[in-house]
Amino acid sequence: MSTKIYDLIGANTGLRFLDPLSGNSFSVADFEASYKVPGGKGLGFLYLDNSIGSVEVLLHFLRSDWSLCLLNPKLDEAEKQALEQAYCPGYIHDPARALKGLTGAAPYPIAPEIKLLLSTSGSTGSPKMVKLSERNIISNALSILDYLPVKDTDTVPLNLPLFYSYGFSIFTTNAIAGGRILCTCRDLIQKEFWEDWQQYQCSSLAGVPYVYEMVQRFGLLPKMLPSLRYLTQAGGKLNPALASQFAAQGKEHGIPFYIMYGQTEATARMSWLEPSALEHKAGAIGKPIKDGHFSIDPESSELLYSGPNVFGGYAENAGDLVRYEQPDVLHTGDIAVQDEEGDFYIQGRIKRFVKLFGLRINLDETESLLRGQFPGNSWLCAGDKDQFLYALYEGKTVAEADVRLWISSRLKVHPQAVKVQQLEAIPLNSNGKADYIKVMSFLAQ
Amino acid sequence: MNNNTKLNQVLMQGLAIPETMIDESLSYQSIPEWDSMAHMYLMSEIEQTFGISLDTTDMLEMTSVENIRKKLAQHQVVFEQEA
């Protein structure tokens, strides 16, 4: 039997899962008493929030031989059904639809390495999943623990979703080496979150850039002191000015701020910046994690990553689960440079996507969605500093407010992050393809 | 424009919802639209529209339409009785 992430979690006998709603706490052994995952194996679809009940289900499935797919419980019914048609899961756990059990779907072959499927964009219901193995999960968790100061006296709130690779990595690392995990669906806007923070004396917070924009905007850092020991940030590039502010505040209060870089395709993490370097290296992604390696493609300047946490390929449906094949290198799609001290900086993207609120939004896919919905116009999508999604069009004038609302509900982002603009003509390059560089220069004006 | 109308505009803009969805019982996370990112926009809309500056406590307590009115009243924003 090969090692499971569950074995490492079980070995942390001091670990407790806290339920702020009841005030109860549970050990891994407590949850073993309620174990009822059906024997055999197959694919389990788990629609999980961050409640204690969800964590119990997750632990049960990590203990079992089932492969699991973690999904956003807030997907709408049609999105859930489309995913289930594509993957024919043998088990579904979805409290919103009162589903908890075998589906009766016929079993089909799944590569033995595949333990976990995670979506690269949790909110849109895209069937594109990243295939991850026990080895991926364990090696990435251990590499993260090599640099993050997780201690067995820590209490960490699960303030990011479990179905999101960063949130899942907070769970695995703290379950292996932490003390207490606060299983909460509350967020930073809610007073109760801060009451729990005080009561349980939380010691760290994880956030995508917009979480730290909120922390700054709402003045939340003082609420985390004095129990706070460190902060982590991943899921996109934090505005360097904000990074510098956190570096300065961190220095003042003795709170290291860890800027990290990763992708779901690398299970979660690829690199981290030494907090003491943040003050003079705002904008850097630092150095690769333990057992990881970066190189820069000499022709394209694309950042390439290799390491035991590189995924086993994408899946779009059940048939794709027959294979688990790790590429030699992960093409990050990001353009990078390295400074003389060995730290890496991201300078741009090859892949066309924008990250809004930590969600990866594929611009080509958004264009084709728009073409389908508003066929009377030509559409072009572009991102601006991960703050705005631009939908640019030529042709007859459309009701721009309608387009904004349609995109925002389809992609589940706030309409104020979407800008719709009419162009006289979409600029084309010499091959007759849309000239995105020229478009970006329009937007810069 | 009276303050009731202004507040409705603010809620429509900040939460990106139609006027028909607005009522006094509306609160943070009671609808999918009122999430943390919308709350950031909503607080900015309130500050700009009413020309006030909100502190941390204000922003964490303005999590329902009822509480928004109460907090605005503390900032001397008076709501007229609906005719």
Short mmCIF file of C-alpha atoms in Angstrom, two decimals:
data_model
loop_
_atom_site.label_atom_id
_atom_site.label_comp_id
_atom_site.label_asym_id
_atom_site.label_seq_id
_atom_site.Cartn_x
_atom_site.Cartn_y
_atom_site.Cartn_z
CA MET A 1 0.00 0.00 0.00
CA SER A 2 1.35 3.38 -0.90
CA THR A 3 1.10 6.24 1.55
CA LYS A 4 -2.03 8.35 1.59
CA ILE A 5 -2.33 11.98 2.61
CA TYR A 6 -4.82 10.59 5.11
CA ASP A 7 -2.06 8.62 6.87
CA LEU A 8 -0.04 11.78 7.40
CA ILE A 9 -3.09 13.57 8.78
CA GLY A 10 -3.89 10.64 11.06
CA ALA A 11 -0.33 10.69 12.41
CA ASN A 12 -0.92 14.23 13.72
CA THR A 13 -2.74 12.94 16.79
CA GLY A 14 -2.95 16.35 18.46
CA LEU A 15 -4.96 17.78 15.56
CA ARG A 16 -8.46 19.06 16.32
CA PHE A 17 -11.19 20.25 13.97
CA LEU A 18 -13.26 23.03 15.52
CA ASP A 19 -16.92 23.69 14.81
CA PRO A 20 -17.66 27.30 15.77
CA LEU A 21 -21.42 26.74 15.44
CA SER A 22 -21.59 24.12 18.20
CA GLY A 23 -18.32 24.88 19.98
CA ASN A 24 -17.34 21.20 19.61
CA SER A 25 -13.96 19.89 18.56
CA PHE A 26 -13.10 16.60 16.89
CA SER A 27 -9.98 14.51 16.37
CA VAL A 28 -9.37 12.43 13.25
CA ALA A 29 -10.12 9.36 15.39
CA ASP A 30 -13.51 10.86 16.35
CA PHE A 31 -14.43 11.02 12.68
CA GLU A 32 -13.32 7.44 12.07
CA ALA A 33 -16.26 6.31 14.18
CA SER A 34 -18.69 7.74 11.62
CA TYR A 35 -16.88 6.30 8.57
CA LYS A 36 -19.37 5.00 6.03
CA VAL A 37 -17.89 5.33 2.57
CA PRO A 38 -19.00 2.36 0.46
CA GLY A 39 -16.34 -0.26 -0.23
CA GLY A 40 -14.63 -0.57 -3.57
CA LYS A 41 -13.68 2.50 -5.52
CA GLY A 42 -14.81 4.86 -8.21
CA LEU A 43 -15.29 8.59 -8.55
CA GLY A 44 -16.99 10.53 -5.77
CA PHE A 45 -18.42 13.97 -6.49
CA LEU A 46 -18.25 15.98 -3.29
CA TYR A 47 -19.94 19.40 -3.22
CA LEU A 48 -18.32 20.79 -0.09
CA ASP A 49 -18.50 24.03 1.82
CA ASN A 50 -16.10 24.53 4.74
CA SER A 51 -18.39 23.31 7.52
CA ILE A 52 -17.40 20.61 9.98
CA GLY A 53 -19.73 18.18 8.17
CA SER A 54 -17.93 18.79 4.88
CA VAL A 55 -14.53 18.26 6.46
CA GLU A 56 -15.76 14.97 7.94
CA VAL A 57 -16.87 13.78 4.47
CA LEU A 58 -13.58 14.90 2.95
CA LEU A 59 -11.56 12.96 5.54
CA HIS A 60 -13.67 9.85 4.98
CA PHE A 61 -13.02 9.95 1.26
CA LEU A 62 -9.33 10.66 1.73
CA ARG A 63 -9.20 7.55 3.93
CA SER A 64 -11.03 5.45 1.29
CA ASP A 65 -9.74 4.15 -2.02
CA TRP A 66 -12.20 6.37 -3.92
CA SER A 67 -11.07 9.12 -6.26
CA LEU A 68 -12.74 12.37 -5.40
CA CYS A 69 -13.72 15.50 -7.20
CA LEU A 70 -14.19 18.55 -4.98
CA LEU A 71 -16.83 20.92 -6.29
CA ASN A 72 -18.41 24.23 -5.47
CA PRO A 73 -21.73 23.60 -3.69
CA LYS A 74 -23.04 26.90 -5.06
CA LEU A 75 -22.98 25.78 -8.69
CA ASP A 76 -26.48 25.89 -10.05
CA GLU A 77 -28.49 22.76 -10.70
CA ALA A 78 -27.92 22.76 -14.48
CA GLU A 79 -24.16 23.15 -14.03
CA LYS A 80 -24.08 20.27 -11.55
CA GLN A 81 -26.07 18.04 -13.87
CA ALA A 82 -23.82 18.82 -16.83
CA LEU A 83 -20.74 17.90 -14.78
CA GLU A 84 -22.36 14.69 -13.61
CA GLN A 85 -23.25 13.77 -17.19
CA ALA A 86 -19.64 14.28 -18.21
CA TYR A 87 -18.14 12.23 -15.36
CA CYS A 88 -20.85 9.72 -14.32
CA PRO A 89 -19.68 9.68 -10.68
CA GLY A 90 -20.40 6.55 -8.66
CA TYR A 91 -21.10 8.58 -5.52
CA ILE A 92 -22.50 12.06 -4.99
CA HIS A 93 -22.48 14.10 -1.82
CA ASP A 94 -24.52 17.29 -2.22
CA PRO A 95 -26.52 18.48 0.80
CA ALA A 96 -28.24 21.15 -1.34
CA ARG A 97 -29.97 18.39 -3.33
CA ALA A 98 -30.16 15.95 -0.41
CA LEU A 99 -27.83 13.59 -2.26
CA LYS A 100 -25.54 11.39 -0.21
CA GLY A 101 -24.78 7.98 -1.59
CA LEU A 102 -24.14 5.71 -4.52
CA THR A 103 -25.62 6.81 -7.82
CA GLY A 104 -25.81 3.39 -9.38
CA ALA A 105 -23.75 4.61 -12.36
CA ALA A 106 -21.77 1.84 -14.01
CA PRO A 107 -18.14 1.73 -12.88
CA TYR A 108 -15.49 2.64 -15.42
CA PRO A 109 -11.70 2.50 -15.46
CA ILE A 110 -9.84 5.19 -13.53
CA ALA A 111 -6.04 5.32 -13.52
CA PRO A 112 -4.84 4.12 -10.08
CA GLU A 113 -2.80 7.30 -9.54
CA ILE A 114 -5.82 9.62 -9.68
CA LYS A 115 -6.92 10.60 -6.19
CA LEU A 116 -8.27 14.10 -6.69
CA LEU A 117 -9.87 16.20 -9.39
CA LEU A 118 -9.92 19.96 -8.98
CA SER A 119 -11.34 22.54 -11.32
CA THR A 120 -9.15 25.38 -12.52
CA SER A 121 -12.10 27.77 -12.24
CA GLY A 122 -14.33 26.75 -9.37
CA SER A 123 -17.30 28.96 -10.08
CA THR A 124 -18.16 28.53 -13.74
CA GLY A 125 -18.98 24.84 -13.78
CA SER A 126 -16.42 24.15 -16.51
CA PRO A 127 -15.84 20.39 -16.83
CA LYS A 128 -12.09 20.92 -17.21
CA MET A 129 -10.41 19.24 -14.25
CA VAL A 130 -6.83 18.81 -13.12
CA LYS A 131 -5.87 15.21 -12.31
CA LEU A 132 -3.86 14.86 -9.09
CA SER A 133 -2.33 11.88 -7.31
CA GLU A 134 -1.63 11.09 -3.65
CA ARG A 135 2.02 11.74 -4.44
CA ASN A 136 1.17 15.17 -5.88
CA ILE A 137 -0.82 16.09 -2.79
CA ILE A 138 1.69 14.75 -0.26
CA SER A 139 4.80 16.14 -1.95
CA ASN A 140 3.28 19.60 -2.32
CA ALA A 141 2.09 19.68 1.28
CA LEU A 142 5.54 18.64 2.53
CA SER A 143 7.29 21.21 0.32
CA ILE A 144 5.01 23.93 1.68
CA LEU A 145 5.70 22.81 5.24
CA ASP A 146 9.40 23.15 4.49
CA TYR A 147 9.03 26.96 4.38
CA LEU A 148 5.74 27.93 6.05
CA PRO A 149 6.05 28.15 9.85
CA VAL A 150 3.08 25.88 10.60
CA LYS A 151 3.18 24.80 14.26
CA ASP A 152 1.17 22.35 16.32
CA THR A 153 0.04 25.23 18.51
CA ASP A 154 -1.54 27.07 15.55
CA THR A 155 -5.20 27.60 14.82
CA VAL A 156 -6.07 28.27 11.19
CA PRO A 157 -9.49 29.25 9.84
CA LEU A 158 -10.59 27.64 6.57
CA ASN A 159 -11.41 30.97 4.96
CA LEU A 160 -10.80 29.77 1.39
CA PRO A 161 -12.93 27.08 -0.27
CA LEU A 162 -11.76 23.46 0.01
CA PHE A 163 -12.53 22.91 -3.69
CA TYR A 164 -9.94 25.56 -4.56
CA SER A 165 -6.34 24.30 -4.73
CA TYR A 166 -5.00 27.02 -2.41
CA GLY A 167 -7.76 26.36 0.14
CA PHE A 168 -7.13 22.61 -0.12
CA SER A 169 -3.40 23.18 0.52
CA ILE A 170 -4.19 25.19 3.67
CA PHE A 171 -6.23 22.20 4.79
CA THR A 172 -3.59 19.54 4.02
CA THR A 173 -0.60 21.42 5.45
CA ASN A 174 -2.34 22.35 8.67
CA ALA A 175 -3.89 18.89 9.01
CA ILE A 176 -0.38 17.38 8.80
CA ALA A 177 1.47 19.82 11.05
CA GLY A 178 -0.96 22.32 12.57
CA GLY A 179 -2.84 22.26 15.84
CA ARG A 180 -6.43 23.29 15.25
CA ILE A 181 -8.45 23.86 12.08
CA LEU A 182 -11.47 26.12 12.36
CA CYS A 183 -14.12 24.72 10.00
CA THR A 184 -16.08 27.80 9.04
CA CYS A 185 -18.20 29.11 6.20
CA ARG A 186 -18.05 32.61 7.62
CA ASP A 187 -15.95 35.21 5.90
CA LEU A 188 -14.03 38.36 6.71
CA ILE A 189 -17.07 40.59 6.28
CA GLN A 190 -18.97 38.89 9.07
CA LYS A 191 -18.66 40.01 12.68
CA GLU A 192 -18.99 36.37 13.73
CA PHE A 193 -15.81 35.53 11.83
CA TRP A 194 -13.91 37.99 14.03
CA GLU A 195 -15.65 36.78 17.18
CA ASP A 196 -14.46 33.26 16.29
CA TRP A 197 -11.00 34.63 15.50
CA GLN A 198 -10.82 36.13 19.00
CA GLN A 199 -12.27 33.13 20.75
CA TYR A 200 -10.00 30.58 19.07
CA GLN A 201 -6.99 32.91 18.84
CA CYS A 202 -6.35 32.26 15.15
CA SER A 203 -2.73 32.43 14.07
CA SER A 204 -2.76 32.75 10.27
CA LEU A 205 -4.84 33.90 7.35
CA ALA A 206 -4.66 32.94 3.68
CA GLY A 207 -5.89 35.17 0.90
CA VAL A 208 -6.05 35.80 -2.80
CA PRO A 209 -5.32 39.40 -3.81
CA TYR A 210 -8.85 40.66 -3.32
CA VAL A 211 -8.90 39.28 0.26
CA TYR A 212 -5.94 41.54 1.02
CA GLU A 213 -7.64 44.43 -0.76
CA MET A 214 -10.52 43.87 1.67
CA VAL A 215 -8.17 43.61 4.64
CA GLN A 216 -6.71 46.96 3.66
CA ARG A 217 -9.97 48.61 2.59
CA PHE A 218 -11.85 47.58 5.73
CA GLY A 219 -8.88 47.99 8.10
CA LEU A 220 -8.99 44.40 9.30
CA LEU A 221 -5.36 43.78 10.25
CA PRO A 222 -5.78 45.12 13.81
CA LYS A 223 -8.59 42.60 14.32
CA MET A 224 -6.12 39.74 13.71
CA LEU A 225 -3.61 40.90 16.28
CA PRO A 226 -2.16 39.80 18.63
CA SER A 227 -2.77 36.08 17.94
CA LEU A 228 -1.73 36.43 14.27
CA ARG A 229 1.69 34.91 13.50
CA TYR A 230 1.88 35.04 9.71
CA LEU A 231 -0.07 35.78 6.51
CA THR A 232 0.02 34.04 3.13
CA GLN A 233 -1.04 35.31 -0.27
CA ALA A 234 -1.43 33.42 -3.55
CA GLY A 235 -3.94 33.12 -6.38
CA GLY A 236 -2.70 35.99 -8.50
CA LYS A 237 -0.45 38.97 -8.35
CA LEU A 238 -0.99 41.32 -5.45
CA ASN A 239 -0.70 44.95 -6.42
CA PRO A 240 2.98 45.76 -5.57
CA ALA A 241 1.99 48.92 -3.68
CA LEU A 242 -0.27 46.85 -1.45
CA ALA A 243 2.46 44.20 -1.06
CA SER A 244 4.82 46.93 0.14
CA GLN A 245 2.24 48.15 2.63
CA PHE A 246 1.85 44.65 4.05
CA ALA A 247 5.63 44.29 4.18
CA ALA A 248 5.86 47.49 6.22
CA GLN A 249 2.95 46.58 8.51
CA GLY A 250 4.35 43.07 8.90
CA LYS A 251 7.68 44.47 9.95
CA GLU A 252 6.05 46.77 12.47
CA HIS A 253 4.04 43.96 14.10
CA GLY A 254 6.49 41.09 13.52
CA ILE A 255 4.10 39.34 11.12
CA PRO A 256 5.81 37.76 8.09
CA PHE A 257 3.86 38.08 4.85
CA TYR A 258 4.40 35.15 2.47
CA ILE A 259 3.83 35.88 -1.20
CA MET A 260 3.45 32.61 -3.04
CA TYR A 261 2.96 31.51 -6.61
CA GLY A 262 1.28 28.44 -7.99
CA GLN A 263 -1.38 26.82 -10.12
CA THR A 264 -3.84 23.99 -9.65
CA GLU A 265 -1.74 22.13 -12.28
CA ALA A 266 1.08 22.10 -9.70
CA THR A 267 -1.37 20.84 -7.02
CA ALA A 268 -1.11 24.35 -5.55
CA ARG A 269 2.34 25.74 -4.90
CA MET A 270 5.43 26.33 -7.06
CA SER A 271 7.33 29.14 -5.36
CA TRP A 272 7.43 31.52 -2.43
CA LEU A 273 9.18 34.75 -1.58
CA GLU A 274 11.21 35.00 1.61
CA PRO A 275 9.14 37.52 3.66
CA SER A 276 12.22 39.54 4.60
CA ALA A 277 12.82 40.18 0.88
CA LEU A 278 9.32 41.56 0.28
CA GLU A 279 10.21 45.11 1.22
CA HIS A 280 12.67 45.53 -1.62
CA LYS A 281 11.20 42.91 -4.00
CA ALA A 282 7.50 43.71 -4.16
CA GLY A 283 6.11 41.98 -7.24
CA ALA A 284 8.49 38.99 -7.07
CA ILE A 285 7.33 35.37 -6.77
CA GLY A 286 10.58 34.26 -5.14
CA LYS A 287 12.25 30.88 -5.46
CA PRO A 288 10.90 27.39 -6.18
CA ILE A 289 9.62 25.27 -3.31
CA LYS A 290 11.67 22.31 -2.06
CA ASP A 291 11.98 19.61 -4.76
CA GLY A 292 10.70 22.05 -7.38
CA HIS A 293 12.66 23.60 -10.20
CA PHE A 294 12.08 26.60 -12.47
CA SER A 295 13.59 27.27 -15.85
CA ILE A 296 12.86 29.94 -18.39
CA ASP A 297 12.33 28.96 -22.00
CA PRO A 298 15.10 30.81 -23.89
CA GLU A 299 12.85 31.50 -26.90
CA SER A 300 9.51 32.42 -25.39
CA SER A 301 10.63 33.47 -21.87
CA GLU A 302 7.87 31.21 -20.56
CA LEU A 303 8.33 30.03 -17.00
CA LEU A 304 8.61 26.23 -16.86
CA TYR A 305 8.27 24.19 -13.68
CA SER A 306 9.18 20.63 -12.81
CA GLY A 307 8.69 18.73 -9.58
CA PRO A 308 6.77 15.87 -7.99
CA ASN A 309 3.67 18.05 -7.62
CA VAL A 310 3.13 18.46 -11.37
CA PHE A 311 -0.32 17.12 -12.30
CA GLY A 312 -1.21 14.13 -14.48
CA GLY A 313 -3.03 16.04 -17.21
CA TYR A 314 -6.48 17.51 -17.72
CA ALA A 315 -9.79 15.72 -17.87
CA GLU A 316 -12.97 16.89 -19.55
CA ASN A 317 -15.00 13.72 -19.05
CA ALA A 318 -14.99 10.19 -17.62
CA GLY A 319 -13.01 8.80 -20.54
CA ASP A 320 -10.07 11.06 -19.71
CA LEU A 321 -9.69 9.41 -16.30
CA VAL A 322 -8.21 6.27 -17.81
CA ARG A 323 -4.84 8.04 -18.03
CA TYR A 324 -2.61 9.84 -15.57
CA GLU A 325 0.46 11.14 -17.40
CA GLN A 326 2.75 13.72 -15.82
CA PRO A 327 4.41 16.04 -18.32
CA ASP A 328 8.18 16.50 -17.91
CA VAL A 329 7.64 20.19 -17.37
CA LEU A 330 4.64 22.30 -16.57
CA HIS A 331 4.19 25.19 -18.99
CA THR A 332 2.94 27.89 -16.66
CA GLY A 333 1.81 30.24 -19.42
CA ASP A 334 3.55 33.06 -17.54
CA ILE A 335 6.49 35.05 -18.83
CA ALA A 336 9.21 35.43 -16.24
CA VAL A 337 12.66 36.84 -15.51
CA GLN A 338 15.10 35.92 -12.76
CA ASP A 339 17.23 38.41 -10.83
CA GLU A 340 20.86 37.90 -9.85
CA GLU A 341 19.81 36.61 -6.41
CA GLY A 342 17.74 33.86 -7.96
CA ASP A 343 14.28 35.34 -7.37
CA PHE A 344 11.72 35.13 -10.16
CA TYR A 345 9.34 37.83 -11.37
CA ILE A 346 6.28 37.35 -13.55
CA GLN A 347 6.16 39.89 -16.35
CA GLY A 348 3.12 38.82 -18.29
CA ARG A 349 1.09 35.95 -19.59
CA ILE A 350 1.17 33.84 -22.71
CA LYS A 351 -2.13 32.18 -21.96
CA ARG A 352 -5.03 34.49 -22.41
CA PHE A 353 -6.83 34.72 -19.13
CA VAL A 354 -7.58 37.28 -16.48
CA LYS A 355 -7.81 36.58 -12.76
CA LEU A 356 -10.69 38.37 -11.11
CA PHE A 357 -11.20 37.87 -7.39
CA GLY A 358 -8.84 34.88 -7.58
CA LEU A 359 -10.90 33.20 -10.30
CA ARG A 360 -9.18 32.31 -13.53
CA ILE A 361 -11.27 33.49 -16.46
CA ASN A 362 -10.28 32.26 -19.88
CA LEU A 363 -10.62 35.13 -22.34
CA ASP A 364 -10.92 32.95 -25.45
CA GLU A 365 -13.74 30.98 -23.83
CA THR A 366 -15.45 34.19 -22.79
CA GLU A 367 -15.24 35.45 -26.37
CA SER A 368 -16.89 32.34 -27.68
CA LEU A 369 -19.61 32.57 -25.02
CA LEU A 370 -20.29 36.13 -26.14
CA ARG A 371 -20.38 35.14 -29.78
CA GLY A 372 -22.98 32.52 -28.92
CA GLN A 373 -25.12 34.88 -26.87
CA PHE A 374 -24.77 38.04 -28.98
CA PRO A 375 -24.18 36.67 -32.49
CA GLY A 376 -24.79 39.98 -34.23
CA ASN A 377 -21.38 41.39 -33.21
CA SER A 378 -17.70 40.49 -33.28
CA TRP A 379 -16.31 40.15 -29.79
CA LEU A 380 -12.89 40.43 -28.27
CA CYS A 381 -12.05 40.02 -24.59
CA ALA A 382 -9.05 41.38 -22.78
CA GLY A 383 -7.96 41.66 -19.17
CA ASP A 384 -6.58 44.71 -17.47
CA LYS A 385 -4.23 44.13 -14.50
CA ASP A 386 -6.49 41.42 -13.10
CA GLN A 387 -8.94 44.16 -12.17
CA PHE A 388 -11.21 44.36 -15.16
CA LEU A 389 -12.50 42.13 -17.90
CA TYR A 390 -13.04 44.09 -21.09
CA ALA A 391 -15.60 42.88 -23.61
CA LEU A 392 -14.96 44.86 -26.77
CA TYR A 393 -17.14 44.63 -29.82
CA GLU A 394 -17.66 45.95 -33.28
CA GLY A 395 -20.88 46.16 -35.22
CA LYS A 396 -24.26 47.43 -34.23
CA THR A 397 -24.62 49.05 -30.84
CA VAL A 398 -25.74 46.68 -28.10
CA ALA A 399 -27.28 47.36 -24.70
CA GLU A 400 -24.00 47.41 -22.80
CA ALA A 401 -25.63 47.05 -19.40
CA ASP A 402 -27.29 43.83 -20.57
CA VAL A 403 -23.97 42.45 -21.78
CA ARG A 404 -22.30 43.33 -18.50
CA LEU A 405 -25.00 41.66 -16.46
CA TRP A 406 -25.00 38.61 -18.70
CA ILE A 407 -21.22 38.13 -18.45
CA SER A 408 -21.17 38.77 -14.74
CA SER A 409 -23.89 36.23 -14.04
CA ARG A 410 -22.40 33.67 -16.43
CA LEU A 411 -18.89 34.00 -14.95
CA LYS A 412 -20.07 34.90 -11.45
CA VAL A 413 -18.06 38.08 -11.10
CA HIS A 414 -19.31 41.48 -10.03
CA PRO A 415 -20.57 43.57 -12.98
CA GLN A 416 -18.36 46.47 -11.92
CA ALA A 417 -15.36 44.31 -12.84
CA VAL A 418 -16.72 44.02 -16.39
CA LYS A 419 -16.38 46.77 -18.94
CA VAL A 420 -18.13 46.73 -22.28
CA GLN A 421 -16.90 49.01 -25.01
CA GLN A 422 -17.69 49.49 -28.68
CA LEU A 423 -14.79 49.73 -31.13
CA GLU A 424 -14.95 51.16 -34.62
CA ALA A 425 -13.12 48.07 -35.72
CA ILE A 426 -11.33 45.28 -33.90
CA PRO A 427 -7.65 45.75 -34.76
CA LEU A 428 -6.16 42.91 -36.76
CA ASN A 429 -2.55 41.90 -37.23
CA SER A 430 -0.98 40.89 -40.53
CA ASN A 431 -2.32 37.32 -40.21
CA GLY A 432 -5.84 38.69 -39.97
CA LYS A 433 -6.09 37.68 -36.33
CA ALA A 434 -7.14 39.95 -33.51
CA ASP A 435 -4.20 42.10 -32.44
CA TYR A 436 -4.38 41.91 -28.67
CA ILE A 437 -1.28 44.02 -28.14
CA LYS A 438 -2.84 46.90 -30.04
CA VAL A 439 -6.07 46.40 -28.12
CA MET A 440 -4.22 46.65 -24.82
CA SER A 441 -2.64 49.90 -25.94
CA PHE A 442 -6.15 51.30 -26.63
CA LEU A 443 -7.18 50.32 -23.13
CA ALA A 444 -4.13 51.92 -21.59
CA GLN A 445 -5.24 55.29 -22.91
CA MET B 1 -33.44 62.75 -5.10
CA ASN B 2 -34.32 61.87 -1.50
CA ASN B 3 -32.19 59.59 0.63
CA ASN B 4 -34.50 56.60 0.26
CA THR B 5 -34.15 56.80 -3.49
CA LYS B 6 -30.41 57.30 -3.16
CA LEU B 7 -30.08 54.24 -0.96
CA ASN B 8 -32.02 52.14 -3.45
CA GLN B 9 -29.71 53.32 -6.22
CA VAL B 10 -26.69 52.48 -4.09
CA LEU B 11 -28.00 48.97 -3.40
CA MET B 12 -28.81 48.41 -7.08
CA GLN B 13 -25.36 49.54 -8.16
CA GLY B 14 -23.34 47.96 -5.37
CA LEU B 15 -25.08 44.61 -5.39
CA ALA B 16 -25.94 44.64 -9.10
CA ILE B 17 -29.57 43.75 -8.51
CA PRO B 18 -32.86 45.12 -9.87
CA GLU B 19 -34.94 47.41 -7.67
CA THR B 20 -37.61 44.72 -7.31
CA MET B 21 -35.19 42.61 -5.23
CA ILE B 22 -34.65 45.31 -2.63
CA ASP B 23 -36.47 45.08 0.67
CA GLU B 24 -35.65 45.70 4.31
CA SER B 25 -34.92 42.02 5.01
CA LEU B 26 -32.10 41.88 2.47
CA SER B 27 -28.83 41.01 4.20
CA TYR B 28 -25.26 39.87 3.54
CA GLN B 29 -25.28 36.45 1.89
CA SER B 30 -29.08 36.29 1.92
CA ILE B 31 -28.79 36.48 -1.86
CA PRO B 32 -25.86 35.19 -3.93
CA GLU B 33 -25.24 38.72 -5.25
CA TRP B 34 -24.40 40.11 -1.81
CA ASP B 35 -21.03 38.49 -1.33
CA SER B 36 -17.73 39.88 -0.06
CA MET B 37 -16.73 41.45 -3.37
CA ALA B 38 -20.10 43.13 -3.76
CA HIS B 39 -19.79 44.37 -0.18
CA MET B 40 -16.61 46.22 -1.12
CA TYR B 41 -18.38 47.93 -4.02
CA LEU B 42 -21.41 48.63 -1.87
CA MET B 43 -19.38 50.35 0.85
CA SER B 44 -17.64 52.52 -1.74
CA GLU B 45 -20.99 53.46 -3.30
CA ILE B 46 -22.33 54.43 0.13
CA GLU B 47 -19.30 56.58 0.92
CA GLN B 48 -19.41 58.35 -2.44
CA THR B 49 -23.17 58.83 -2.61
CA PHE B 50 -23.62 60.11 0.92
CA GLY B 51 -20.24 61.85 1.17
CA ILE B 52 -19.25 60.08 4.37
CA SER B 53 -16.31 58.00 5.53
CA LEU B 54 -16.93 54.59 7.08
CA ASP B 55 -14.68 52.87 9.61
CA THR B 56 -14.08 49.13 10.07
CA THR B 57 -16.91 48.67 12.55
CA ASP B 58 -19.38 50.52 10.32
CA MET B 59 -18.50 48.36 7.33
CA LEU B 60 -18.73 45.09 9.24
CA GLU B 61 -22.09 46.09 10.72
CA MET B 62 -23.68 47.35 7.50
CA THR B 63 -24.59 43.82 6.57
CA SER B 64 -28.33 44.34 6.16
CA VAL B 65 -30.50 47.07 4.68
CA GLU B 66 -31.88 47.73 8.15
CA ASN B 67 -28.40 48.13 9.64
CA ILE B 68 -27.25 50.29 6.74
CA ARG B 69 -30.09 52.73 7.54
CA LYS B 70 -29.18 52.71 11.23
CA LYS B 71 -25.52 53.35 10.53
CA LEU B 72 -26.32 56.07 8.00
CA ALA B 73 -28.52 57.74 10.59
CA GLN B 74 -25.51 57.81 12.93
CA HIS B 75 -23.71 59.63 10.13
CA GLN B 76 -26.52 62.22 10.07
CA VAL B 77 -28.13 60.85 6.92
CA VAL B 78 -31.84 61.35 7.53
CA PHE B 79 -34.44 59.15 5.88
CA GLU B 80 -37.70 60.84 5.05
CA GLN B 81 -40.92 58.97 5.71
CA GLU B 82 -42.17 57.47 2.46
CA ALA B 83 -45.12 59.49 1.15
#
